[in-house]
XYZ file of C-alpha atoms in Angstrom:
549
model
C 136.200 166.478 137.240
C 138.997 167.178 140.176
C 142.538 168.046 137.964
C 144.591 164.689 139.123
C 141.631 162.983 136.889
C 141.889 165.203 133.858
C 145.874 165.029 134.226
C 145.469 161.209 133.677
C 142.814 161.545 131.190
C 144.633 163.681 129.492
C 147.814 161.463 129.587
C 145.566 158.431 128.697
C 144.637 160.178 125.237
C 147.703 161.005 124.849
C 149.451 157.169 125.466
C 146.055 156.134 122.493
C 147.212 158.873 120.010
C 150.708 158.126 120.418
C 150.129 154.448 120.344
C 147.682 154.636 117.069
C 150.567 157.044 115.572
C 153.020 154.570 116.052
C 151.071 151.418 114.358
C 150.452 153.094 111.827
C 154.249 154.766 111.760
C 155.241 153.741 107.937
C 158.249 151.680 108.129
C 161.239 152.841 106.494
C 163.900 151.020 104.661
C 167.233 150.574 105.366
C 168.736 153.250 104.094
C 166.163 156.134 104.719
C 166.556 154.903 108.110
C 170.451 155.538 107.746
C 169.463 159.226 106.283
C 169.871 160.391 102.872
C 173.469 158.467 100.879
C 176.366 160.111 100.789
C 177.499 159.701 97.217
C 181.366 159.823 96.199
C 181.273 160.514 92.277
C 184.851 159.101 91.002
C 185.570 159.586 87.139
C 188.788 159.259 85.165
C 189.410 160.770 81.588
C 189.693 158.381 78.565
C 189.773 155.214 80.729
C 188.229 152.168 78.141
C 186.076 149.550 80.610
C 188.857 146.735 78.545
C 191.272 148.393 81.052
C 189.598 147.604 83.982
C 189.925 143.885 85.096
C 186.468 143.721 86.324
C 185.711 143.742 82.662
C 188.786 141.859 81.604
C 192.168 141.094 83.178
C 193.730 140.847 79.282
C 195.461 144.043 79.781
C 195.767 145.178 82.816
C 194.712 144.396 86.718
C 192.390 147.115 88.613
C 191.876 145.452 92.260
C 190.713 148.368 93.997
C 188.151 149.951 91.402
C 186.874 145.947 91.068
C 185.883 146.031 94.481
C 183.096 148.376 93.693
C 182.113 145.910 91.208
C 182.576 142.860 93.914
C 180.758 144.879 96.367
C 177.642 146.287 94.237
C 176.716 146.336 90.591
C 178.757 145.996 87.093
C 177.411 147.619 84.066
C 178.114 146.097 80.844
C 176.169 147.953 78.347
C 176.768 151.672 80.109
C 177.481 154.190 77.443
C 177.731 157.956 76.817
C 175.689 160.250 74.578
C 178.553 162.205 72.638
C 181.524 160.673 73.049
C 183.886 163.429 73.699
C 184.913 164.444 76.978
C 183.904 168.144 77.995
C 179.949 167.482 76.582
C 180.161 164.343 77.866
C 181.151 166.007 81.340
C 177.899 168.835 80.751
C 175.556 165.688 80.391
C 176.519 164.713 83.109
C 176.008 167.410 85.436
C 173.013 168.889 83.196
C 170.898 165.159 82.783
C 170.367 166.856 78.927
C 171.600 165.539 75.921
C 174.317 167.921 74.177
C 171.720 169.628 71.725
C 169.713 170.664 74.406
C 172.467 171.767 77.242
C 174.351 173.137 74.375
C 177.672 171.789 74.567
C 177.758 169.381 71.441
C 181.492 169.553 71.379
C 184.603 170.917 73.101
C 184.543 174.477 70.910
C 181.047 175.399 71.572
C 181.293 177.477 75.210
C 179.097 175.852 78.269
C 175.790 177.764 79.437
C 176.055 178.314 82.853
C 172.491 178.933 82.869
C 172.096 175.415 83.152
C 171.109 173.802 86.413
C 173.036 170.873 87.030
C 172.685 168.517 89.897
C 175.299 169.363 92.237
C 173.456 172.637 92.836
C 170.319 171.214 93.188
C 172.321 168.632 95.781
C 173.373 171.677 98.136
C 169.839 173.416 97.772
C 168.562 171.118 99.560
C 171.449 170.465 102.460
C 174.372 168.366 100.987
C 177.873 169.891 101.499
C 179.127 169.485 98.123
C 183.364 169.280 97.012
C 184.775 168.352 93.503
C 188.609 167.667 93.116
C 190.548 166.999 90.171
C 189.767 167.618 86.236
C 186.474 169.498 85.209
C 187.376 170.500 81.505
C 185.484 173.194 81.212
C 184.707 176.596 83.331
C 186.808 178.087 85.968
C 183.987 178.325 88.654
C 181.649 175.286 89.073
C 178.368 176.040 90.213
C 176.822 174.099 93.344
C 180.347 173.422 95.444
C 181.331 174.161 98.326
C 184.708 173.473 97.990
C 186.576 172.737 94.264
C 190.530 172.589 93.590
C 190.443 171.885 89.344
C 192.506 172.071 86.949
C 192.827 174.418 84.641
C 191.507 172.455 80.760
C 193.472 169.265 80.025
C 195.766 169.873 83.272
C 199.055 168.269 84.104
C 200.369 165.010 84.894
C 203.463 166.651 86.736
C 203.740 169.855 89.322
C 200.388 170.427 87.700
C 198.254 173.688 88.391
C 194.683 174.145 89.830
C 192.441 176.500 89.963
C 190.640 176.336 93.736
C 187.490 178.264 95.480
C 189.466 179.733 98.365
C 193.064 179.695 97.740
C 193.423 181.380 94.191
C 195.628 179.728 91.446
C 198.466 177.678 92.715
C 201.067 174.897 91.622
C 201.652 172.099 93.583
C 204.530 169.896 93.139
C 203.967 166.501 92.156
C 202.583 163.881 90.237
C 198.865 164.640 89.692
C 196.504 161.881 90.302
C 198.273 161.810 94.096
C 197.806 165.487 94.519
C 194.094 164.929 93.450
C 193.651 161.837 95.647
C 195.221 163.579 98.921
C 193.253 166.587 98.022
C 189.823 164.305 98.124
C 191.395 162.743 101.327
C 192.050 165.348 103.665
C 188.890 167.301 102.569
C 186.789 163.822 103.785
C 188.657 163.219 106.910
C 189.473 167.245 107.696
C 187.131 169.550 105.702
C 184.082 167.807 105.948
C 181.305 168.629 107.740
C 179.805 165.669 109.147
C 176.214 166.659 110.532
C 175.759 166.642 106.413
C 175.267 164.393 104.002
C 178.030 165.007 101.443
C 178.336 164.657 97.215
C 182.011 164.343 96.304
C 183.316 164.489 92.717
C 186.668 162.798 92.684
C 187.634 163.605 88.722
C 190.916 162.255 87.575
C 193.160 163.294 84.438
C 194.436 159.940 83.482
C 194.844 158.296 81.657
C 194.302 161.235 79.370
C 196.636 161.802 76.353
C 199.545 162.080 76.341
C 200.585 159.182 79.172
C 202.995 160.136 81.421
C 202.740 157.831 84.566
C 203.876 158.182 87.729
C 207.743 157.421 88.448
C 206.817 154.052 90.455
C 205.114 153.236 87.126
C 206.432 153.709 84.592
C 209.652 152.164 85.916
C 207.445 149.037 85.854
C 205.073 149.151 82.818
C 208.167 149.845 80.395
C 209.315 146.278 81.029
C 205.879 144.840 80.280
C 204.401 143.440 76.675
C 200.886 143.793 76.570
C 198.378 141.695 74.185
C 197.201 142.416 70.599
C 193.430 143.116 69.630
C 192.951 141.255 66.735
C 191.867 144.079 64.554
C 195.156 145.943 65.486
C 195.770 145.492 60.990
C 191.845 146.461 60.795
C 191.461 147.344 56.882
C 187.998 148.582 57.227
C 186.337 146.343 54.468
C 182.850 146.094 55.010
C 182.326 149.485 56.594
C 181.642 153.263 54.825
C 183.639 156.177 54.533
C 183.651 157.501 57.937
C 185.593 154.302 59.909
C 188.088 155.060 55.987
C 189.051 158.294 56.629
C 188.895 159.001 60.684
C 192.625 159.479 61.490
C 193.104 158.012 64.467
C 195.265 155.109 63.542
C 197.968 154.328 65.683
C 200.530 154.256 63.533
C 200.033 157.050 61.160
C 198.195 159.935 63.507
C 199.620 159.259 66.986
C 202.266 161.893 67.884
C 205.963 160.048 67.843
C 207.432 162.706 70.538
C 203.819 163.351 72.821
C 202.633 160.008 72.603
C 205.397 157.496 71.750
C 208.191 159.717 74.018
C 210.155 159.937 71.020
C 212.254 163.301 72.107
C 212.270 165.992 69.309
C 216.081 165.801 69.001
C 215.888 162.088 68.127
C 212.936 162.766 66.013
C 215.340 165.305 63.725
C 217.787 162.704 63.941
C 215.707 160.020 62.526
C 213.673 162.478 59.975
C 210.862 161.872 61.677
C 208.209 164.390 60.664
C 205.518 165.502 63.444
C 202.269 163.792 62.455
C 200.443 167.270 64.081
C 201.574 170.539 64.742
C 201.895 170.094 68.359
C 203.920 166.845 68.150
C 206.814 168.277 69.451
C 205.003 171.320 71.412
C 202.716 168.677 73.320
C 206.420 166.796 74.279
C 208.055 169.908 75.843
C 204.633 170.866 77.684
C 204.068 168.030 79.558
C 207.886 166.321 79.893
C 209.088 169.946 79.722
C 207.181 170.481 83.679
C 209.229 168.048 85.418
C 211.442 169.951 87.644
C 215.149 168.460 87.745
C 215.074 165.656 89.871
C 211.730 164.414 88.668
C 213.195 164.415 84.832
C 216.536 162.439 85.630
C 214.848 159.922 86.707
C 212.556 159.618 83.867
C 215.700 159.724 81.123
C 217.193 157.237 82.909
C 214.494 155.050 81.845
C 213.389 156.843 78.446
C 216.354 157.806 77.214
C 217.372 154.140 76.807
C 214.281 153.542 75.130
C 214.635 155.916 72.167
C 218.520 154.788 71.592
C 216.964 151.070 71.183
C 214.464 152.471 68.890
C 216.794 154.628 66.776
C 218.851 151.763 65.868
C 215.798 149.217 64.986
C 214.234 151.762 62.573
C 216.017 151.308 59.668
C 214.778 148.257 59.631
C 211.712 148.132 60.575
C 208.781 147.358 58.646
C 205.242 149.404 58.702
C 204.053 146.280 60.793
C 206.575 146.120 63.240
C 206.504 149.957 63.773
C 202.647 149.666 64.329
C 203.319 146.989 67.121
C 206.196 148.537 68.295
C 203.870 151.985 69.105
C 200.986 149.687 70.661
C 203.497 148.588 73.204
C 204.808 152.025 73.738
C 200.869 153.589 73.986
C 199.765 150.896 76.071
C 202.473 150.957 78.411
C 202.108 154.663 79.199
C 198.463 154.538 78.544
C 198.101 151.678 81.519
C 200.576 153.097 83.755
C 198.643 156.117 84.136
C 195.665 153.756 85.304
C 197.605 151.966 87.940
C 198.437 155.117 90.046
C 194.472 155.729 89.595
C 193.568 152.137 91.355
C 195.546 153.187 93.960
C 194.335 156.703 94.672
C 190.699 154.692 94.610
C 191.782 152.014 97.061
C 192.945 154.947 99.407
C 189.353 156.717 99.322
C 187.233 153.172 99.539
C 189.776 152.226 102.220
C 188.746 156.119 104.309
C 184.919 154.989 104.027
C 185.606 151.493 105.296
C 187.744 153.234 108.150
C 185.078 155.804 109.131
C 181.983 153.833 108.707
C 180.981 155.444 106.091
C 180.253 153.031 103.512
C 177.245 151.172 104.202
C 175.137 154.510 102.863
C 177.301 155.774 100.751
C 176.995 155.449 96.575
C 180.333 154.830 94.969
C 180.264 155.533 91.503
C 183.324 154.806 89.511
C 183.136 155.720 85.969
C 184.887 157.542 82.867
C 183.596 160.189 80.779
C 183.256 158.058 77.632
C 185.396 155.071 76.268
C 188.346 154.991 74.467
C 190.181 152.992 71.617
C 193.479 150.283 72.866
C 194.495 149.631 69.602
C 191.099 148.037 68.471
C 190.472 148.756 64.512
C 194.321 150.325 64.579
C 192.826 153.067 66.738
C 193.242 155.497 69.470
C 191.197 157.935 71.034
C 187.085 157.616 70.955
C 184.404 159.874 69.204
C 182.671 156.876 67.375
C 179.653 155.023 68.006
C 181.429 152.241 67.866
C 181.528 150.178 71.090
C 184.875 151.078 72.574
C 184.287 154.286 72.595
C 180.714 154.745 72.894
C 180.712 151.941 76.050
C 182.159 153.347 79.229
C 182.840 151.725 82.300
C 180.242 152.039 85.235
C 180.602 150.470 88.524
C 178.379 151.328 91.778
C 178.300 150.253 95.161
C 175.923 150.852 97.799
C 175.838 148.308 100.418
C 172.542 149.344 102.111
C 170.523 148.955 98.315
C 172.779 146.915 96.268
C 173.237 143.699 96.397
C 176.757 142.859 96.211
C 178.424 140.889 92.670
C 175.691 142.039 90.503
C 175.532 142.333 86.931
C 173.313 144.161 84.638
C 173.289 144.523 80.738
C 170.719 147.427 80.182
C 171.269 150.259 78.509
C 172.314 152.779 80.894
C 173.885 156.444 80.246
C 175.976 158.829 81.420
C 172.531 160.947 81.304
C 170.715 159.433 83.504
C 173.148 160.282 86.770
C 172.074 163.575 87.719
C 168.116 161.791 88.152
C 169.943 158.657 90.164
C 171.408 160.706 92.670
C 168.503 162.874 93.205
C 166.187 160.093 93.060
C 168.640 158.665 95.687
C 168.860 161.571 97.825
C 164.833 161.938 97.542
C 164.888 164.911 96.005
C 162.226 165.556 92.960
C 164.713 165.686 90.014
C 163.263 169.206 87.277
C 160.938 167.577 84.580
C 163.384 169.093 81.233
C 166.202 166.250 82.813
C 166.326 163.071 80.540
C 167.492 160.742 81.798
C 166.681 157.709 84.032
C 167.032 157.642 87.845
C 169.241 153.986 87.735
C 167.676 153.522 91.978
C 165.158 151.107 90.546
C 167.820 149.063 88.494
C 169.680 149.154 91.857
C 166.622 147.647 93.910
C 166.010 144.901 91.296
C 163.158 146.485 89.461
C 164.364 148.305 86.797
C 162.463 145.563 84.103
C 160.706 148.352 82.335
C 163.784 150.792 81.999
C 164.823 151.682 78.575
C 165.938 149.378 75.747
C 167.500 151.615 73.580
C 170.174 154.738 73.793
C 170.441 157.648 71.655
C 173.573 158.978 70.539
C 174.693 162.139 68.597
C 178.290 162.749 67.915
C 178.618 166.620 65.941
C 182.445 167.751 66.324
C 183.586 167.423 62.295
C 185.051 168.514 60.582
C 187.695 168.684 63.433
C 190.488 167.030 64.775
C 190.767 163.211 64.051
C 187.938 164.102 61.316
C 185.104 161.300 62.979
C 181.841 162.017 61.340
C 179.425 163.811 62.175
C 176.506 160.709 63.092
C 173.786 159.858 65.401
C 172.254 156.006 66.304
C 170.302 153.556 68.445
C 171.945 151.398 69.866
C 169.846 148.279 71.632
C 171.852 145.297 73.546
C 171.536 143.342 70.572
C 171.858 145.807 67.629
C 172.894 149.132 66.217
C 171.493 151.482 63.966
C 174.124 154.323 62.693
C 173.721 157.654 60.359
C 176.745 159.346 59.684
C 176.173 162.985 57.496
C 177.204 166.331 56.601
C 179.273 165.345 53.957
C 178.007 161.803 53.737
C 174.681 160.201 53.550
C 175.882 156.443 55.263
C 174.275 154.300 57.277
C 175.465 151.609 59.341
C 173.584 148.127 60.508
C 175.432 146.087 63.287
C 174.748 142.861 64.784
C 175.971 143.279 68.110
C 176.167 139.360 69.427
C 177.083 137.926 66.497
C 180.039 141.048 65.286
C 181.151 142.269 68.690
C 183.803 143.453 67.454
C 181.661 145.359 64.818
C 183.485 144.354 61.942
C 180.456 144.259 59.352
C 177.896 146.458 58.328
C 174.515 144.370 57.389
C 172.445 147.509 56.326
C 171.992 146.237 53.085
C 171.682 142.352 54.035
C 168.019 141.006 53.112
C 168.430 139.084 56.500
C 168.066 141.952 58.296
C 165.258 143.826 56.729
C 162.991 143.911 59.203
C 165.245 144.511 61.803
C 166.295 147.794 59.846
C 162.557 149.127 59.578
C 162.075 148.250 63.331
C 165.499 150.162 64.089
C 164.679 153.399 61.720
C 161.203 153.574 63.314
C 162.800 153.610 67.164
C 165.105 156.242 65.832
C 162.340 158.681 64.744
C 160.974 158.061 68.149
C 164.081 158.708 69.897
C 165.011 161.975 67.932
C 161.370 163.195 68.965
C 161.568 162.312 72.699
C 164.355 163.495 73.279
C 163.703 166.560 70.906
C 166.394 166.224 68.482
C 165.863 166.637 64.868
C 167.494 168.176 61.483
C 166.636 171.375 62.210
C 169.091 171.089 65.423
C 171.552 169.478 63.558
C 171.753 172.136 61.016
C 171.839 175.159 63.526
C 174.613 173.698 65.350
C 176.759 172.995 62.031
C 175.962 176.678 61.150
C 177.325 177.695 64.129
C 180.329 175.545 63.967
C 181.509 176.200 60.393
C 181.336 180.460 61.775
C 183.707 179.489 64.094
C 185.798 177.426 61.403
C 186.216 180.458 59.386
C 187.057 182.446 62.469
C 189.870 180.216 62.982
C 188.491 178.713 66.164
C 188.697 175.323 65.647
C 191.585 172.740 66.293
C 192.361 170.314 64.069
């Protein structure tokens, strides 16, 4: 054979092989064929989903975090695991439940022998950046970039603690400095031969509210709704919902919380309903420099003189209504300045054709009470608290205006965005990659959550409890220092007003619910024995003075 013929036959076998390759060339979807997603992780502190107008426009209006909603997939029945926010944060990044990552509450210290996803994100080739409120640990692992702040943070001239710059303190209000921080690190920092995971954490609308200046200026003027259990008397439930003191009225700070200043408060013998009434006022008002704290006396100075001369005269009721207005108009003008920091970052992704393979996740780290059963804060079971919100676009995978009612967690997003980024997620995470729910096949994912709550006695003094909840029911045990349980019928109570435990009608439902539970505990490797070496632990640290109350 002369060589032009082999050259050709060669280049003949060649054209076969590469042709028979090329059939049989598995196709890819749309977004493997766009590479692996970018994913921008957005999470505020304390924010309840019945502040977000996606949910419901009674209190407030959100249009920019609804357009992740209007663009991809609304959760209704999204909860939490321990509703309290720094183990709530390590389930997160961990994909363990509390008794098994180890941070059950916000005393307990977190391993940083844990993996969590992040890390396992820039193993394999993401560039990874978090901005804004951690909670807990002064070094994330797995980023390439952080600026956090230090614990609870600031809302003004607030400090952070950053990877290459040292401490510094940057003047301004916060959730700007965080937003223009997650800005210029997409459209400036980034490398963009990467795919990229981006934690945009917010402190609002953490306690205590102090909005931004264009806010608060606004939401002062405004009279916001009643729940109807605002009076909530707590008939028909046990001891724990009795004796948790997180009533409006009676446990919210006057001076932190209602902006009552300590002078007035000595005026009006007032007496601090904690310790740090007062304290809490001067730490957080007290950072404003001198221009920034003019202009908020101008507005909340007038706002105590009207209040000191109603007070004589007040009744309990009116006082209780009177401190709703004042909560929920700080509480929601910390949210506003939030929507906008989110428009700003969905509005950069639009801009830079990024977002058709990018995950948007916009979620809180648990819920929070707005005035439902005369309450504030979270820790309970109970749905406003135990629900958070959960929102997630992804143009190339989700179909846009969806709405799904399962019962997703906050443990299951360290598996999503593995499972997203097609990387195996390790076998002791679990939770739930949420990629199937988001392709329309998630029929067979779970139909019930497991939740543990363990930070009592403590502040607010919630029980210690763990539960099932399904979409249609709830199965509660508090204990310690109480042997309760709890039976709720959650279409026909939604606002969980009455416990059926010991109603014939729901007998069977309560064997069904008890035997779920035993198989929860066990699969996800819970049990007494836990429960006790955790309270050990805890009450050591009691005596050692440890724990804030």
């Amino acid at each position: 054979m002369n060589r032009s013929k082999l050259i050709w036959g060669m280049m003949t076998l060649v054209g076969i092989i590469s042709l028979v390759a090329f059939s049989f060339k598995p196709k890819k979807n749309k977004s493997h064929a766009m590479g692996r997603p970018n994913i921008v992780f957005i999470m505020s502190d304390d924010h309840a989903y019945q502040a977000i107008s996606a949910y419901s426009n009674k209190l407030t209006t959100t249009p920019n975090i609804d357009r992740i909603a209007n663009d991809g997939m609304l959760f209704s029945n999204a909860c939490v695991t321990n509703s309290i926010c720094a183990p709530s944060r390590a389930v997160i990044l961990t994909g363990k439940h509390s008794h098994i990552n180890g941070k059950v509450d916000n005393v307990f210290p977190f391993d940083t022998n844990n993996v969590t996803f992040p890390q396992i994100l820039q193993a394999n080739g993401y560039q990874t950046a978090m901005f804004g409120k951690l909670h807990f640990g002064n070094n994330p692992k797995g980023f390439d970039e952080f600026k956090i702040l230090p614990d609870q943070g600031s809302y003004y001239n607030p400090d952070f603690i950053t990877k290459k710059e040292g401490n510094k303190k940057i003047t301004g209000y916060v959730t700007d400095i965080i937003t223009e921080m997650t800005l210029n690190w997409l459209g400036k920092e980034r490398d963009t031969e990467k795919p990229f995971f981006l934690a945009y954490l917010h402190k609002a609308p953490h306690r205590e509210w102090l909005p931004a200046e264009r806010h608060y200026k606004e939401f002062v003027k405004k009279n916001f709704p009643e729940p109807s259990n605002l009076f909530d008397n707590y008939e028909n439930r046990g001891t724990a919902a009795k004796t948790a003191e997180m009533n409006i009225l009676t446990h919210m700070n006057w001076a932190g919380d209602s902006k009552i200043t300590p002078e007035n408060m000595d005026k009006m013998g007032l007496k601090e309903a904690h310790p740090y009434d007062k304290r809490f006022y001067n730490m957080t008002v007290g950072r404003m420099n001198a221009e920034q704290r003019s202009e908020w006396d101008k507005v909340y100075n007038p706002i105590n003189e009207d209040f000191m001369k109603q007070y004589p005269k007040m009744s309990k009721e009116e006082l209780m209504r009177w401190r709703y207005q004042r909560y929920m108009q700080d509480y929601l003008g910390c949210i506003a300045s939030v929507d906008e920091g989110v428009g700003k970052v969905l509005d950069f992704l639009k801009a830079n054709n990024l977002e058709e393979n990018t995950i948007v996740v916009y979620t809180s780290d648990q819920g929070f009470y707005l005035g439902e059963h005369g309450w504030f804060d979270k820790r309970f079971i109970y749905d406003e608290s135990f629900k958070t919100p959960l929102l997630i676009k992804w143009p190339a995978v989700i179909k846009a205006g969806t709405k799904n009612t399962q019962m997703v967690q906050n443990l299951d997003f360290a598996q999503t965005f593995l499972d997203a980024a097609g990387i195996k997620a390790p076998s002791d995470m679990q939770g739930e990659s949420l990629v199937p729910i988001f392709k329309g096949q998630g029929q067979k994912f779970r139909d019930a959550a497991y939740y543990h709550y363990y930070e009592y006695p403590g502040q607010h003094t919630v029980k210690r409890h763990y539960g099932i909840v399904t979409e249609k029911y709830k199965l509660v045990h508090f204990y310690y220092d109480v042997d309760e349980w709890e039976l709720y019928d959650r279409m026909n109570d939604k606002n969980e007003m009455k416990n059926v435990y010991n109603d014939p009608k729901y007998a069977k439902i309560k064997e069904m619910l008890h035997k779920k539970l035993v198989a929860l505990r066990l699969k996800y490797k819970d049990s007494e024995a836990i429960d006790k070496k955790y309270l050990t632990k805890y009450l050591e640290l009691e005596k050692q003075g440890k724990i804030w109350k």
